[in-house]
Short mmCIF file of C-alpha atoms and ligand atoms in Angstrom, two decimals:
data_model
loop_
_atom_site.label_atom_id
_atom_site.label_comp_id
_atom_site.label_asym_id
_atom_site.label_seq_id
_atom_site.Cartn_x
_atom_site.Cartn_y
_atom_site.Cartn_z
CA MET A 1 -0.02 -0.04 0.17
CA THR A 2 1.42 3.24 -0.91
CA GLN A 3 1.82 5.93 2.23
CA PRO A 4 -0.38 8.63 2.38
CA ILE A 5 1.82 11.75 0.98
CA ASP A 6 2.49 14.42 3.69
CA GLN A 7 1.51 17.48 2.25
CA ASP A 8 2.98 19.51 4.85
CA ALA A 9 6.59 17.82 4.64
CA ALA A 10 5.83 17.89 0.81
CA LEU A 11 5.68 21.68 0.14
CA PHE A 12 9.37 22.40 1.31
CA ALA A 13 11.07 19.19 0.19
CA ARG A 14 9.87 19.76 -3.48
CA PRO A 15 11.36 22.32 -5.71
CA TRP A 16 10.73 25.93 -5.79
CA ILE A 17 10.83 28.59 -8.93
CA PHE A 18 10.90 31.93 -9.51
CA ILE A 19 7.82 33.08 -11.30
CA ARG A 20 7.46 36.85 -11.27
CA GLY A 21 9.44 40.06 -10.21
CA VAL A 22 7.07 43.08 -9.58
CA PRO A 23 8.34 46.56 -10.04
CA SER A 24 5.47 48.48 -8.93
CA MET A 25 1.90 47.50 -7.84
CA LYS A 26 0.31 47.51 -11.23
CA PHE A 27 2.37 44.49 -12.16
CA LEU A 28 1.25 42.36 -9.15
CA PRO A 29 -0.17 38.90 -10.27
CA PRO A 30 -3.91 38.53 -9.58
CA GLU A 31 -4.70 37.69 -6.27
CA GLY A 32 -4.75 34.03 -5.57
CA PRO A 33 -2.86 31.48 -3.23
CA PRO A 34 -1.79 32.87 0.13
CA GLU A 35 1.23 34.70 0.22
CA VAL A 36 4.02 34.90 2.99
CA ALA A 37 6.36 37.79 2.46
CA PHE A 38 9.91 38.39 3.58
CA ALA A 39 10.38 42.24 4.86
CA GLY A 40 13.31 43.92 6.64
CA ARG A 41 16.15 46.31 6.50
CA SER A 42 18.58 46.21 3.30
CA ASN A 43 20.87 43.31 3.82
CA VAL A 44 19.44 41.63 6.82
CA GLY A 45 19.48 38.49 4.96
CA LYS A 46 15.90 38.14 3.48
CA SER A 47 16.90 36.24 0.49
CA SER A 48 19.80 34.19 2.00
CA LEU A 49 17.09 32.99 4.45
CA ILE A 50 14.59 32.40 1.56
CA ASN A 51 17.39 30.10 -0.27
CA ALA A 52 18.43 28.49 3.12
CA LEU A 53 14.36 27.53 3.77
CA LEU A 54 14.09 26.01 0.17
CA THR A 55 17.73 24.50 0.35
CA GLN A 56 18.15 25.86 -3.03
CA LYS A 57 21.22 28.23 -3.05
CA GLY A 58 21.29 31.02 -5.58
CA LEU A 59 17.37 30.76 -6.16
CA ALA A 60 17.08 34.14 -4.36
CA ARG A 61 19.63 36.32 -5.58
CA THR A 62 21.82 37.59 -2.61
CA SER A 63 24.59 39.94 -1.94
CA ASN A 64 27.01 41.74 0.36
CA THR A 65 26.07 44.91 -1.05
CA PRO A 66 22.83 46.36 0.15
CA GLY A 67 19.90 46.80 -2.30
CA ARG A 68 20.35 43.76 -4.06
CA THR A 69 16.58 42.66 -4.20
CA GLN A 70 14.86 45.46 -6.20
CA GLU A 71 11.39 44.10 -6.96
CA LEU A 72 8.90 41.96 -5.39
CA ASN A 73 10.05 38.39 -6.19
CA TYR A 74 7.45 35.55 -6.17
CA PHE A 75 8.58 31.85 -5.56
CA VAL A 76 6.58 29.09 -5.85
CA PRO A 77 6.51 24.99 -5.26
CA ASP A 78 6.98 23.85 -8.80
CA GLY A 79 4.59 21.61 -10.74
CA TYR A 80 1.62 23.76 -10.77
CA SER A 81 0.38 25.30 -14.12
CA GLY A 82 -0.52 28.63 -12.35
CA GLN A 83 -4.00 28.07 -14.65
CA GLY A 84 -7.61 27.44 -13.34
CA GLU A 85 -7.91 25.12 -10.57
CA ASP A 86 -3.94 24.23 -10.79
CA LEU A 87 -2.94 26.91 -8.64
CA PRO A 88 0.17 26.38 -6.21
CA PRO A 89 -0.72 26.28 -2.38
CA MET A 90 1.13 29.24 -1.63
CA ALA A 91 3.70 31.92 -2.47
CA LEU A 92 6.76 33.20 -0.93
CA VAL A 93 7.56 36.63 -1.74
CA ASP A 94 11.13 38.25 -1.32
CA MET A 95 10.90 42.10 -0.63
CA PRO A 96 13.35 44.77 -1.46
CA GLY A 97 14.84 45.92 1.89
CA TYR A 98 14.12 49.42 3.44
CA GLY A 99 16.32 51.91 5.01
CA TYR A 100 19.04 51.75 2.48
CA ALA A 101 20.43 55.13 2.22
CA GLN A 102 23.36 55.10 -0.22
CA ALA A 103 21.03 54.24 -3.36
CA PRO A 104 20.04 57.15 -5.39
CA LYS A 105 16.95 59.00 -3.46
CA GLN A 106 14.44 58.43 -6.05
CA GLN A 107 15.10 54.59 -6.30
CA VAL A 108 15.11 54.39 -2.54
CA ASP A 109 11.55 56.30 -2.43
CA GLN A 110 10.38 53.80 -5.12
CA TRP A 111 11.64 50.89 -3.24
CA THR A 112 10.02 51.87 0.00
CA LYS A 113 6.65 53.06 -1.47
CA LEU A 114 6.68 49.31 -3.41
CA VAL A 115 7.37 47.55 -0.04
CA PHE A 116 4.65 49.94 1.86
CA ASP A 117 1.86 49.56 -0.84
CA TYR A 118 2.37 45.89 -0.70
CA LEU A 119 2.35 45.56 2.97
CA ARG A 120 -0.94 47.64 3.45
CA GLY A 121 -2.79 46.57 0.56
CA ARG A 122 -2.68 42.89 -0.51
CA ALA A 123 -5.57 40.85 0.64
CA THR A 124 -3.86 37.49 0.22
CA LEU A 125 -1.03 38.23 2.03
CA LYS A 126 -1.24 35.86 5.23
CA ARG A 127 1.90 36.73 7.08
CA VAL A 128 4.98 38.87 7.24
CA TYR A 129 7.90 37.63 8.55
CA VAL A 130 9.93 40.76 9.54
CA LEU A 131 13.94 40.00 9.80
CA ILE A 132 15.77 41.78 12.51
CA ASP A 133 19.72 41.37 12.42
CA ALA A 134 20.50 39.72 15.46
CA ARG A 135 23.70 42.48 15.77
CA HIS A 136 21.24 45.45 15.69
CA GLY A 137 17.96 44.69 17.19
CA ILE A 138 14.78 46.51 16.19
CA LYS A 139 15.75 49.98 14.66
CA LYS A 140 13.39 52.86 14.16
CA ASN A 141 12.58 52.09 10.45
CA ASP A 142 11.72 48.76 11.54
CA GLU A 143 9.24 50.57 14.12
CA ASP A 144 7.53 52.23 11.13
CA VAL A 145 6.82 49.08 9.24
CA LEU A 146 5.50 47.53 12.31
CA ASN A 147 3.39 50.29 12.93
CA LEU A 148 2.18 50.19 9.54
CA LEU A 149 1.46 46.46 9.86
CA ASP A 150 -0.39 47.00 13.24
CA LYS A 151 -2.49 49.56 11.60
CA ALA A 152 -3.54 47.66 8.66
CA ALA A 153 -3.98 44.76 10.88
CA VAL A 154 -1.73 42.23 8.92
CA SER A 155 -0.34 39.55 10.72
CA TYR A 156 3.51 39.49 11.26
CA GLN A 157 6.23 37.92 13.27
CA ILE A 158 9.65 38.54 13.87
CA VAL A 159 12.54 36.39 12.76
CA LEU A 160 16.13 37.16 13.96
CA THR A 161 18.86 36.70 11.24
CA LYS A 162 22.41 36.00 11.24
CA THR A 163 22.55 34.81 15.04
CA ASP A 164 25.87 33.03 14.05
CA LYS A 165 27.36 36.54 14.33
CA ILE A 166 26.72 36.71 18.16
CA LYS A 167 27.00 34.71 21.16
CA PRO A 168 24.27 32.48 22.37
CA PRO A 169 23.81 34.48 25.64
CA ALA A 170 23.46 37.59 23.36
CA VAL A 171 20.82 35.90 21.38
CA GLU A 172 18.83 34.94 24.51
CA LYS A 173 19.12 38.47 25.72
CA LEU A 174 18.01 40.00 22.42
CA LEU A 175 14.88 37.67 22.23
CA ALA A 176 13.47 39.14 25.87
CA ALA A 177 14.08 42.35 24.97
CA THR A 178 12.61 42.09 21.59
CA ALA A 179 9.41 40.08 23.01
CA GLU A 180 9.11 42.98 25.64
CA LYS A 181 9.11 45.80 22.44
CA LEU A 182 6.04 43.61 21.13
CA ARG A 183 4.06 43.12 23.79
CA LYS A 184 1.73 45.78 22.97
CA ARG A 185 1.61 45.42 19.44
CA PRO A 186 -1.72 43.98 18.21
CA ALA A 187 -0.54 42.16 14.96
CA ALA A 188 2.48 40.75 16.41
CA PHE A 189 2.30 36.87 16.07
CA PRO A 190 3.61 35.71 19.45
CA GLY A 191 7.09 34.02 19.25
CA ILE A 192 10.21 35.50 17.80
CA ILE A 193 12.49 32.84 15.78
CA ALA A 194 16.16 32.63 16.02
CA THR A 195 17.78 31.98 12.50
CA SER A 196 21.15 31.52 10.76
CA SER A 197 21.14 30.88 7.03
CA GLU A 198 24.74 30.35 7.31
CA LYS A 199 24.53 27.56 9.89
CA ASN A 200 21.05 26.47 8.97
CA ALA A 201 19.72 27.24 12.53
CA GLY A 202 16.05 27.58 13.10
CA LEU A 203 14.72 26.76 9.55
CA ASP A 204 12.59 23.79 10.87
CA LEU A 205 10.69 26.06 13.05
CA LEU A 206 10.24 28.88 10.40
CA ARG A 207 9.08 26.17 7.99
CA GLN A 208 6.50 25.11 10.44
CA ALA A 209 5.30 28.35 11.13
CA ILE A 210 4.75 29.05 7.56
CA GLN A 211 2.73 25.97 6.90
CA GLU A 212 0.65 26.55 10.03
CA THR A 213 0.13 30.15 8.43
CA VAL A 214 -0.60 28.85 4.94
CA ALA A 215 -3.07 25.97 6.53
CA GLY A 216 -4.94 28.11 9.29
N1 GTP B 1 27.18 35.18 8.83
C1 GTP B 1 25.86 35.31 8.25
N2 GTP B 1 25.83 36.05 6.95
C2 GTP B 1 24.42 35.99 6.30
C3 GTP B 1 23.36 35.45 6.80
N3 GTP B 1 22.33 35.63 5.78
C4 GTP B 1 22.71 36.74 5.06
N4 GTP B 1 24.02 36.69 5.25
C5 GTP B 1 25.05 37.67 4.35
O1 GTP B 1 24.14 38.76 4.42
C6 GTP B 1 24.44 39.38 3.34
C7 GTP B 1 23.04 39.97 2.73
O2 GTP B 1 22.24 38.97 2.36
P1 GTP B 1 21.00 38.96 1.39
O3 GTP B 1 20.28 37.77 1.76
O4 GTP B 1 21.31 39.34 0.15
O5 GTP B 1 20.25 40.14 2.28
P2 GTP B 1 19.16 40.98 1.84
O6 GTP B 1 17.99 41.17 3.10
O7 GTP B 1 18.02 40.05 0.85
O8 GTP B 1 19.45 42.32 1.21
P3 GTP B 1 18.63 43.01 0.06
O9 GTP B 1 18.02 42.17 -0.88
O10 GTP B 1 19.75 44.10 -0.23
O11 GTP B 1 17.63 43.77 0.82
C8 GTP B 1 25.17 38.78 2.50
O12 GTP B 1 26.47 38.68 2.13
C9 GTP B 1 24.79 37.13 2.95
O13 GTP B 1 25.83 36.18 2.64
C10 GTP B 1 23.56 34.49 8.12
O14 GTP B 1 22.73 33.91 8.79
N5 GTP B 1 24.90 34.44 8.60
MG1 MG B 2 17.51 40.27 -1.06
#
């Protein structure tokens, strides 16, 4: 007898593909499957974390230079036509970073507008993972994004990145301090996920959280 397929495990075990880069709101795909987006300051490790989660190095483009991701990049599990009833069960959206001051102002303004418009106005956006660099904690521009998400009642969860760059007790301290900052935020999903894409830490927890979000 064949074993029943574990849909949850199957979702991240299968290959994923890039389907679309969205430079402005009018190029968004029609609203369909649930979307889970990765937001955060420039260079925080959004694209690296997507590659680590999907175990596909180089799927989302990463760089040491901030401002690498310049569009809303859509990734879906492979094997769905995307037509009619045959839609993928979810999409992951890699976002441009915010808070990168070195790029030309016009470009920065354009990315920031796209990020804010998308976060505020996408009905199928189920959860935003707001990535915070474990070396820096929540900064003013992260707070602006959290304020927007609270106001728009868009569910978000905090993910610490690059935890390999600080010592374990410092991670614990930051987790406690960050939890305290989130206490009164209405749209914050409880629990902070500490990750390192470099060391593949925290990835199973994040995969599980995403699966629960999409299923729920
Ligand atoms: N040590 C360490 N470095 C990381 C980790 N995650 C990402 N990096 C590095 O951080 C840099 C930025 O990573 P990206 O994934 O491109 O960051 P991003 O948030 O997508 O950046 P933008 O698209 O420019 O906003 C790269 O040099 C990565 O190798 C991590 O967990 N540990
Ligand atoms: Mg990126």
